[in-house]
PDB file of C-alpha atoms in Angstrom:
ATOM      1  CA  GLY N   1     -20.283   3.824   2.410  1.00 53.00           C
ATOM      2  CA  ALA N   2     -17.910   6.342   0.820  1.00 76.00           C
ATOM      3  CA  GLY N   3     -14.305   5.309   0.588  1.00 89.00           C
ATOM      4  CA  VAL N   4     -11.123   7.330   0.353  1.00 93.00           C
ATOM      5  CA  SER N   5     -11.456   9.802  -2.481  1.00 95.00           C
ATOM      6  CA  GLN N   6      -8.526  11.320  -4.358  1.00 96.00           C
ATOM      7  CA  SER N   7      -8.454  14.044  -6.945  1.00 96.00           C
ATOM      8  CA  PRO N   8      -7.520  14.515  -9.642  1.00 96.00           C
ATOM      9  CA  SER N   9      -7.288  10.953 -10.857  1.00 94.00           C
ATOM     10  CA  ASN N  10      -4.748  12.006 -13.453  1.00 96.00           C
ATOM     11  CA  LYS N  11      -2.488  15.026 -13.662  1.00 97.00           C
ATOM     12  CA  VAL N  12      -0.062  15.961 -16.393  1.00 97.00           C
ATOM     13  CA  THR N  13       2.212  18.878 -15.656  1.00 97.00           C
ATOM     14  CA  GLU N  14       5.297  20.495 -17.064  1.00 97.00           C
ATOM     15  CA  LYS N  15       8.612  20.211 -15.325  1.00 97.00           C
ATOM     16  CA  GLY N  16       9.079  23.044 -12.871  1.00 97.00           C
ATOM     17  CA  LYS N  17       5.399  23.621 -12.175  1.00 97.00           C
ATOM     18  CA  ASP N  18       3.767  23.091  -8.793  1.00 98.00           C
ATOM     19  CA  VAL N  19       1.006  20.539  -8.290  1.00 98.00           C
ATOM     20  CA  GLU N  20      -1.490  19.925  -5.527  1.00 98.00           C
ATOM     21  CA  LEU N  21      -3.088  16.563  -4.897  1.00 98.00           C
ATOM     22  CA  ARG N  22      -6.132  16.118  -2.728  1.00 97.00           C
ATOM     23  CA  CYS N  23      -7.321  13.336  -0.475  1.00 97.00           C
ATOM     24  CA  ASP N  24     -10.686  12.998   1.265  1.00 96.00           C
ATOM     25  CA  PRO N  25     -10.408  10.236   3.861  1.00 94.00           C
ATOM     26  CA  ILE N  26     -13.210   8.106   5.177  1.00 92.00           C
ATOM     27  CA  SER N  27     -15.264  10.090   7.644  1.00 90.00           C
ATOM     28  CA  GLY N  28     -14.099   9.519  11.200  1.00 88.00           C
ATOM     29  CA  HIS N  29     -10.704   8.149  10.234  1.00 90.00           C
ATOM     30  CA  THR N  30      -8.114   9.931  12.294  1.00 89.00           C
ATOM     31  CA  ALA N  31      -5.048   8.487  10.578  1.00 89.00           C
ATOM     32  CA  LEU N  32      -4.116   9.526   7.051  1.00 92.00           C
ATOM     33  CA  TYR N  33      -1.153   8.429   4.957  1.00 92.00           C
ATOM     34  CA  TRP N  34       0.395   9.410   1.667  1.00 94.00           C
ATOM     35  CA  TYR N  35       2.386   6.914  -0.376  1.00 94.00           C
ATOM     36  CA  ARG N  36       4.154   7.089  -3.700  1.00 95.00           C
ATOM     37  CA  GLN N  37       4.164   4.202  -6.127  1.00 92.00           C
ATOM     38  CA  ARG N  38       6.559   4.393  -9.018  1.00 90.00           C
ATOM     39  CA  LEU N  39       5.999   2.205 -12.035  1.00 84.00           C
ATOM     40  CA  GLY N  40       6.787  -1.409 -11.180  1.00 77.00           C
ATOM     41  CA  GLN N  41       7.693  -0.561  -7.606  1.00 80.00           C
ATOM     42  CA  GLY N  42       6.242  -1.119  -4.184  1.00 81.00           C
ATOM     43  CA  LEU N  43       4.749   1.613  -2.079  1.00 88.00           C
ATOM     44  CA  GLU N  44       6.991   4.310  -0.655  1.00 90.00           C
ATOM     45  CA  PHE N  45       5.827   5.979   2.552  1.00 89.00           C
ATOM     46  CA  LEU N  46       5.731   9.765   2.348  1.00 94.00           C
ATOM     47  CA  ILE N  47       3.893  11.233   5.337  1.00 93.00           C
ATOM     48  CA  TYR N  48       1.498  10.281   8.104  1.00 89.00           C
ATOM     49  CA  PHE N  49      -1.085  12.328  10.010  1.00 90.00           C
ATOM     50  CA  GLN N  50      -2.715  11.174  13.223  1.00 87.00           C
ATOM     51  CA  GLY N  51      -5.311  13.449  14.760  1.00 83.00           C
ATOM     52  CA  ASN N  52      -3.773  16.626  16.147  1.00 83.00           C
ATOM     53  CA  SER N  53      -0.326  15.122  16.607  1.00 85.00           C
ATOM     54  CA  ALA N  54       2.635  16.424  14.669  1.00 88.00           C
ATOM     55  CA  PRO N  55       2.796  14.617  11.329  1.00 90.00           C
ATOM     56  CA  ASP N  56       5.495  12.074  10.596  1.00 89.00           C
ATOM     57  CA  LYS N  57       7.220  13.607   7.585  1.00 91.00           C
ATOM     58  CA  SER N  58      10.166  11.250   7.561  1.00 89.00           C
ATOM     59  CA  GLY N  59       9.316   9.793   4.166  1.00 90.00           C
ATOM     60  CA  LEU N  60       9.167  13.023   2.198  1.00 94.00           C
ATOM     61  CA  PRO N  61      11.934  12.760  -0.410  1.00 93.00           C
ATOM     62  CA  SER N  62      12.865  16.432  -0.557  1.00 94.00           C
ATOM     63  CA  ASP N  63      11.817  19.878   0.612  1.00 95.00           C
ATOM     64  CA  ARG N  64       9.846  20.244  -2.600  1.00 97.00           C
ATOM     65  CA  PHE N  65       7.270  17.945  -1.048  1.00 97.00           C
ATOM     66  CA  SER N  66       4.865  19.083   1.650  1.00 97.00           C
ATOM     67  CA  ALA N  67       1.487  18.044   2.951  1.00 97.00           C
ATOM     68  CA  GLU N  68      -1.203  19.505   5.111  1.00 95.00           C
ATOM     69  CA  ARG N  69      -4.287  18.186   6.748  1.00 94.00           C
ATOM     70  CA  THR N  70      -7.200  20.172   8.102  1.00 85.00           C
ATOM     71  CA  GLY N  71      -8.236  18.569  11.352  1.00 80.00           C
ATOM     72  CA  GLU N  72      -9.343  15.034  10.635  1.00 80.00           C
ATOM     73  CA  SER N  73     -10.564  15.717   7.137  1.00 89.00           C
ATOM     74  CA  VAL N  74      -9.074  16.679   3.807  1.00 95.00           C
ATOM     75  CA  SER N  75      -5.363  16.471   3.116  1.00 97.00           C
ATOM     76  CA  THR N  76      -3.364  18.040   0.314  1.00 97.00           C
ATOM     77  CA  LEU N  77       0.019  16.925  -0.943  1.00 98.00           C
ATOM     78  CA  THR N  78       1.953  19.669  -2.711  1.00 98.00           C
ATOM     79  CA  ILE N  79       4.939  19.120  -4.955  1.00 98.00           C
ATOM     80  CA  GLN N  80       6.810  22.258  -5.893  1.00 98.00           C
ATOM     81  CA  ARG N  81       9.017  22.659  -8.963  1.00 97.00           C
ATOM     82  CA  THR N  82       8.108  19.215 -10.209  1.00 97.00           C
ATOM     83  CA  GLN N  83      10.774  16.997 -11.738  1.00 97.00           C
ATOM     84  CA  GLN N  84      10.382  14.071 -14.100  1.00 96.00           C
ATOM     85  CA  GLU N  85      11.338  11.659 -11.326  1.00 95.00           C
ATOM     86  CA  ASP N  86       8.228  12.799  -9.456  1.00 97.00           C
ATOM     87  CA  SER N  87       6.112  10.959 -12.019  1.00 97.00           C
ATOM     88  CA  ALA N  88       4.271   8.248 -10.098  1.00 97.00           C
ATOM     89  CA  VAL N  89       0.937   7.282  -8.641  1.00 94.00           C
ATOM     90  CA  TYR N  90       0.317   9.033  -5.347  1.00 97.00           C
ATOM     91  CA  LEU N  91      -1.871   7.018  -3.021  1.00 94.00           C
ATOM     92  CA  CYS N  92      -3.732   8.210   0.020  1.00 94.00           C
ATOM     93  CA  ALA N  93      -4.975   5.898   2.740  1.00 92.00           C
ATOM     94  CA  SER N  94      -6.856   6.353   5.981  1.00 91.00           C
ATOM     95  CA  SER N  95      -7.445   4.310   9.107  1.00 87.00           C
ATOM     96  CA  LEU N  96      -9.805   4.609  12.029  1.00 83.00           C
ATOM     97  CA  ASN N  97      -6.941   5.107  14.491  1.00 71.00           C
ATOM     98  CA  THR N  98      -3.463   3.901  15.191  1.00 56.00           C
ATOM     99  CA  GLU N  99      -4.718   0.650  16.624  1.00 53.00           C
ATOM    100  CA  ASP N 100      -6.907  -0.172  13.654  1.00 60.00           C
ATOM    101  CA  PRO N 101      -4.933  -1.259  10.684  1.00 64.00           C
ATOM    102  CA  PRO N 102      -5.284  -1.970   7.943  1.00 64.00           C
ATOM    103  CA  LEU N 103      -5.440   1.017   5.723  1.00 74.00           C
ATOM    104  CA  HIS N 104      -8.177   1.902   3.292  1.00 88.00           C
ATOM    105  CA  PHE N 105      -6.779   3.196   0.043  1.00 91.00           C
ATOM    106  CA  GLY N 106      -7.977   5.648  -2.538  1.00 93.00           C
ATOM    107  CA  ASN N 107      -7.530   4.952  -6.225  1.00 91.00           C
ATOM    108  CA  GLY N 108      -4.613   7.320  -6.414  1.00 93.00           C
ATOM    109  CA  THR N 109      -3.551  10.266  -8.527  1.00 96.00           C
ATOM    110  CA  ARG N 110      -1.365   9.432 -11.491  1.00 95.00           C
ATOM    111  CA  LEU N 111       1.113  12.276 -11.914  1.00 97.00           C
ATOM    112  CA  THR N 112       3.053  12.657 -15.132  1.00 97.00           C
ATOM    113  CA  VAL N 113       5.736  15.324 -15.350  1.00 97.00           C
ATOM    114  CA  THR N 114       6.744  16.141 -18.904  1.00 96.00           C
TER     115      THR N 114
ATOM    116  CA  ALA L   1      16.842  -3.500   8.790  1.00 71.00           C
ATOM    117  CA  GLN L   2      13.184  -4.300   8.576  1.00 80.00           C
ATOM    118  CA  SER L   3      12.176  -5.561   5.190  1.00 89.00           C
ATOM    119  CA  VAL L   4       9.576  -7.506   3.284  1.00 94.00           C
ATOM    120  CA  THR L   5      10.650  -9.667   0.370  1.00 95.00           C
ATOM    121  CA  GLN L   6       8.511 -11.080  -2.366  1.00 97.00           C
ATOM    122  CA  PRO L   7      10.888 -13.361  -4.253  1.00 96.00           C
ATOM    123  CA  ASP L   8       8.703 -13.782  -7.333  1.00 95.00           C
ATOM    124  CA  ILE L   9       8.350 -10.712  -9.523  1.00 94.00           C
ATOM    125  CA  HIS L  10       5.989 -12.362 -11.960  1.00 96.00           C
ATOM    126  CA  ILE L  11       3.981 -15.589 -11.899  1.00 97.00           C
ATOM    127  CA  THR L  12       1.775 -17.129 -14.555  1.00 97.00           C
ATOM    128  CA  VAL L  13      -0.735 -19.836 -13.745  1.00 97.00           C
ATOM    129  CA  SER L  14      -3.547 -21.501 -15.616  1.00 97.00           C
ATOM    130  CA  GLU L  15      -7.115 -20.835 -14.626  1.00 96.00           C
ATOM    131  CA  GLY L  16      -8.223 -23.435 -12.113  1.00 97.00           C
ATOM    132  CA  ALA L  17      -4.707 -24.165 -10.934  1.00 97.00           C
ATOM    133  CA  SER L  18      -3.574 -23.593  -7.382  1.00 97.00           C
ATOM    134  CA  LEU L  19      -1.550 -20.535  -6.446  1.00 97.00           C
ATOM    135  CA  GLU L  20       1.051 -19.690  -3.838  1.00 97.00           C
ATOM    136  CA  LEU L  21       2.689 -16.289  -3.608  1.00 98.00           C
ATOM    137  CA  ARG L  22       5.679 -16.029  -1.340  1.00 98.00           C
ATOM    138  CA  CYS L  23       6.410 -13.381   1.250  1.00 97.00           C
ATOM    139  CA  ASN L  24       9.254 -13.241   3.738  1.00 96.00           C
ATOM    140  CA  TYR L  25       9.812 -10.627   6.383  1.00 93.00           C
ATOM    141  CA  SER L  26      12.758  -9.503   8.392  1.00 90.00           C
ATOM    142  CA  TYR L  27      11.755  -8.069  11.751  1.00 78.00           C
ATOM    143  CA  GLY L  28      12.997  -8.298  15.301  1.00 75.00           C
ATOM    144  CA  ALA L  29       9.639  -9.507  16.538  1.00 80.00           C
ATOM    145  CA  THR L  30       6.595 -10.891  14.804  1.00 80.00           C
ATOM    146  CA  PRO L  31       4.995  -8.015  12.942  1.00 86.00           C
ATOM    147  CA  TYR L  32       1.481  -7.553  11.789  1.00 89.00           C
ATOM    148  CA  LEU L  33       1.254  -8.955   8.262  1.00 93.00           C
ATOM    149  CA  PHE L  34      -0.979  -8.091   5.345  1.00 93.00           C
ATOM    150  CA  TRP L  35      -1.674  -9.045   1.772  1.00 96.00           C
ATOM    151  CA  TYR L  36      -3.145  -6.524  -0.636  1.00 94.00           C
ATOM    152  CA  VAL L  37      -4.263  -6.836  -4.247  1.00 95.00           C
ATOM    153  CA  GLN L  38      -4.085  -4.108  -6.843  1.00 92.00           C
ATOM    154  CA  SER L  39      -6.144  -4.780  -9.924  1.00 89.00           C
ATOM    155  CA  PRO L  40      -5.481  -2.795 -13.107  1.00 81.00           C
ATOM    156  CA  GLY L  41      -6.768   0.733 -12.746  1.00 73.00           C
ATOM    157  CA  GLN L  42      -8.010   0.141  -9.223  1.00 77.00           C
ATOM    158  CA  GLY L  43      -6.870   0.979  -5.758  1.00 80.00           C
ATOM    159  CA  LEU L  44      -5.289  -1.373  -3.292  1.00 88.00           C
ATOM    160  CA  GLN L  45      -7.633  -3.752  -1.553  1.00 90.00           C
ATOM    161  CA  LEU L  46      -6.888  -5.695   1.586  1.00 90.00           C
ATOM    162  CA  LEU L  47      -7.119  -9.451   1.094  1.00 94.00           C
ATOM    163  CA  LEU L  48      -6.272 -10.583   4.613  1.00 94.00           C
ATOM    164  CA  LYS L  49      -4.273  -9.789   7.701  1.00 91.00           C
ATOM    165  CA  TYR L  50      -2.470 -11.550  10.518  1.00 92.00           C
ATOM    166  CA  PHE L  51      -2.064 -10.031  13.962  1.00 88.00           C
ATOM    167  CA  SER L  52      -1.827 -13.019  16.304  1.00 86.00           C
ATOM    168  CA  GLY L  53      -3.489 -16.319  17.104  1.00 88.00           C
ATOM    169  CA  ASP L  54      -4.373 -18.857  14.456  1.00 90.00           C
ATOM    170  CA  THR L  55      -1.558 -18.919  11.948  1.00 92.00           C
ATOM    171  CA  LEU L  56      -3.855 -19.757   9.029  1.00 96.00           C
ATOM    172  CA  VAL L  57      -5.953 -16.768   8.118  1.00 96.00           C
ATOM    173  CA  GLN L  58      -8.793 -16.607   5.679  1.00 96.00           C
ATOM    174  CA  GLY L  59      -9.391 -13.626   3.465  1.00 95.00           C
ATOM    175  CA  ILE L  60     -11.688 -12.399   0.777  1.00 94.00           C
ATOM    176  CA  LYS L  61     -12.034 -13.841  -2.701  1.00 93.00           C
ATOM    177  CA  GLY L  62     -11.090 -17.329  -1.526  1.00 96.00           C
ATOM    178  CA  PHE L  63      -7.558 -16.422  -0.476  1.00 97.00           C
ATOM    179  CA  GLU L  64      -5.772 -17.651   2.619  1.00 97.00           C
ATOM    180  CA  ALA L  65      -2.329 -17.148   4.084  1.00 98.00           C
ATOM    181  CA  GLU L  66      -0.253 -19.040   6.585  1.00 96.00           C
ATOM    182  CA  PHE L  67       2.134 -17.423   9.019  1.00 95.00           C
ATOM    183  CA  LYS L  68       5.210 -19.516   9.719  1.00 95.00           C
ATOM    184  CA  ARG L  69       7.406 -18.007  12.391  1.00 92.00           C
ATOM    185  CA  SER L  70      10.229 -20.494  11.826  1.00 92.00           C
ATOM    186  CA  GLN L  71      10.489 -19.442   8.203  1.00 93.00           C
ATOM    187  CA  SER L  72       9.586 -15.764   8.686  1.00 93.00           C
ATOM    188  CA  SER L  73       7.041 -16.280   5.957  1.00 96.00           C
ATOM    189  CA  PHE L  74       3.476 -15.316   5.228  1.00 97.00           C
ATOM    190  CA  ASN L  75       2.636 -16.986   1.925  1.00 98.00           C
ATOM    191  CA  LEU L  76      -0.633 -16.329   0.143  1.00 98.00           C
ATOM    192  CA  ARG L  77      -2.550 -19.241  -1.327  1.00 98.00           C
ATOM    193  CA  LYS L  78      -5.622 -19.948  -3.363  1.00 98.00           C
ATOM    194  CA  PRO L  79      -6.708 -23.469  -4.321  1.00 97.00           C
ATOM    195  CA  SER L  80      -8.214 -22.555  -7.684  1.00 97.00           C
ATOM    196  CA  VAL L  81      -7.360 -19.367  -9.519  1.00 97.00           C
ATOM    197  CA  HIS L  82      -9.908 -17.424 -11.568  1.00 96.00           C
ATOM    198  CA  TRP L  83      -9.076 -15.211 -14.529  1.00 95.00           C
ATOM    199  CA  SER L  84     -10.221 -12.206 -12.490  1.00 94.00           C
ATOM    200  CA  ASP L  85      -7.416 -12.852 -10.001  1.00 96.00           C
ATOM    201  CA  ALA L  86      -4.885 -11.457 -12.466  1.00 96.00           C
ATOM    202  CA  ALA L  87      -3.446  -8.476 -10.625  1.00 96.00           C
ATOM    203  CA  GLU L  88      -0.495  -7.211  -8.623  1.00 94.00           C
ATOM    204  CA  TYR L  89      -0.175  -8.641  -5.124  1.00 96.00           C
ATOM    205  CA  PHE L  90       1.644  -6.874  -2.332  1.00 95.00           C
ATOM    206  CA  CYS L  91       2.758  -8.232   1.011  1.00 96.00           C
ATOM    207  CA  ALA L  92       3.245  -5.704   3.802  1.00 93.00           C
ATOM    208  CA  ALA L  93       4.279  -5.699   7.429  1.00 91.00           C
ATOM    209  CA  ARG L  94       4.433  -3.323  10.326  1.00 84.00           C
ATOM    210  CA  PRO L  95       5.671  -3.620  13.886  1.00 77.00           C
ATOM    211  CA  ALA L  96       3.015  -4.648  16.360  1.00 72.00           C
ATOM    212  CA  GLY L  97       1.643  -1.563  18.100  1.00 65.00           C
ATOM    213  CA  ASN L  98       2.990   0.947  15.576  1.00 55.00           C
ATOM    214  CA  ASN L  99       0.711   1.930  12.739  1.00 52.00           C
ATOM    215  CA  ARG L 100       2.918   4.531  11.221  1.00 63.00           C
ATOM    216  CA  LYS L 101       4.863   2.813   8.534  1.00 74.00           C
ATOM    217  CA  LEU L 102       3.932  -0.258   6.678  1.00 81.00           C
ATOM    218  CA  ILE L 103       6.921  -1.879   5.035  1.00 86.00           C
ATOM    219  CA  TRP L 104       5.977  -3.122   1.594  1.00 90.00           C
ATOM    220  CA  GLY L 105       7.270  -5.812  -0.667  1.00 93.00           C
ATOM    221  CA  LEU L 106       7.839  -4.904  -4.295  1.00 92.00           C
ATOM    222  CA  GLY L 107       4.886  -6.942  -5.418  1.00 94.00           C
ATOM    223  CA  THR L 108       4.210 -10.062  -7.477  1.00 96.00           C
ATOM    224  CA  SER L 109       2.436  -9.708 -10.774  1.00 95.00           C
ATOM    225  CA  LEU L 110       0.038 -12.569 -11.421  1.00 97.00           C
ATOM    226  CA  ALA L 111      -1.076 -13.517 -14.919  1.00 97.00           C
ATOM    227  CA  VAL L 112      -3.776 -16.127 -15.453  1.00 96.00           C
ATOM    228  CA  ASN L 113      -3.925 -18.154 -18.636  1.00 94.00           C
ATOM    229  CA  PRO L 114      -7.342 -19.334 -19.841  1.00 89.00           C
TER     230      PRO L 114
END
């Protein structure tokens, strides 16, 4: 079946521009996560959505970062006024519910800020 | 603080040799434990997981891992490595009953010599 889909797969942007990254989770998965993976680093939690509950935004590194999710479907991660340190692979993952780890990952969006 | 440590940043083995990748966790109670593989240009894929019960768990691609409470370890093993196993391997943990934040190790890069 279809997995987690992320778009675009690659994004190059100029410093100061805004970018929007998209994630389509597996159908029926109520939990959705965004992670950041910098080159040579482990995964850094950004934000978590679970159904209609308030999202856990505790991992967002600054107020330039925000994310939304429409119901239990698509999510978008927005980075405003991008900086070079935002360059990373942004990974989205989904799970059936909070009691069903593990997570199913998309292939990520590689963001390069020039 | 909760943490996951992968002591080996990079490992090189010969094809056909055995493999052990180390993972140690620091948690108040036994967490759920996972191993993921990230092949070049691909998304993260779950190899295996430990929740409770039998401390030796079998995964995909011929991998297994053993949970040792006394050592706070969850080492990944494979008896005979294939060239296609060259990839980045991540150990992760999360508190039992809480699916919000996986804590990730920084990864071990595996190279396989022919």
